[in-house]
Amino acid sequence: MNYPAYIAHMEALTGRRLPALYHRLAADGMLDWGTGMPDWYKTPSPRLLTHPPLLLIGN
């Protein structure tokens, strides 16, 4: 998903500007969790661990 474009779309749709933090997280790839699939933990998960998105690792 193109999160910067999605944020811009939602801002235009609602007429409100999201805080700069959201734009920064989207630009840095910190909102991209990959796509859902049955073996998500085998395929995208190892790639995400090299540059984890916000709140990927929590316990």
Coordinates of C-alpha atoms in Angstrom, one line a residue:
M1 CA 0.0 0.0 0.0
N2 CA 1.2 3.5 -0.8
Y3 CA 0.7 5.0 2.7
P4 CA 1.7 8.6 1.8
A5 CA -0.9 8.6 -0.9
Y6 CA -3.5 7.0 1.4
I7 CA -2.9 9.7 4.0
A8 CA -3.2 12.4 1.4
H9 CA -6.5 10.9 0.2
M10 CA -7.9 10.6 3.7
E11 CA -6.9 14.2 4.5
A12 CA -8.7 15.4 1.3
L13 CA -11.7 13.2 2.1
T14 CA -12.1 14.5 5.6
G15 CA -10.8 18.0 5.2
R16 CA -8.4 17.6 8.1
R17 CA -4.6 17.5 8.2
L18 CA -3.0 14.7 10.1
P19 CA -0.1 15.5 12.4
A20 CA 3.4 15.5 10.8
L21 CA 4.2 12.4 12.7
Y22 CA 1.9 10.3 10.5
H23 CA 3.5 11.7 7.4
R24 CA 7.0 11.0 8.7
L25 CA 6.1 7.4 9.7
A26 CA 4.6 6.8 6.2
A27 CA 7.6 8.3 4.5
D28 CA 10.0 6.1 6.5
G29 CA 8.0 2.9 5.8
M30 CA 7.0 2.5 9.4
L31 CA 3.4 1.8 8.6
D32 CA 3.9 -1.0 6.1
W33 CA 3.3 -4.4 7.6
G34 CA 3.2 -6.2 4.2
T35 CA 0.2 -8.2 2.9
G36 CA -1.6 -10.8 4.9
M37 CA -1.1 -14.4 3.9
P38 CA -1.2 -17.8 5.6
D39 CA 2.6 -18.1 6.0
W40 CA 3.2 -14.4 6.8
Y41 CA 5.6 -15.3 9.5
K42 CA 7.9 -17.1 7.0
T43 CA 7.9 -14.7 4.1
P44 CA 7.4 -11.0 4.9
S45 CA 8.2 -11.3 8.6
P46 CA 12.0 -11.9 8.2
R47 CA 12.2 -9.0 5.8
L48 CA 10.3 -6.7 8.2
L49 CA 12.6 -7.6 11.0
T50 CA 15.5 -5.9 9.2
H51 CA 13.5 -2.6 9.2
P52 CA 10.5 -3.1 11.6
P53 CA 7.4 -1.0 11.2
L54 CA 6.0 0.8 14.2
L55 CA 4.7 -1.6 16.9
L56 CA 5.8 -4.8 15.0
I57 CA 7.6 -6.2 18.0
G58 CA 5.7 -5.8 21.2
N59 CA 4.8 -8.1 24.1

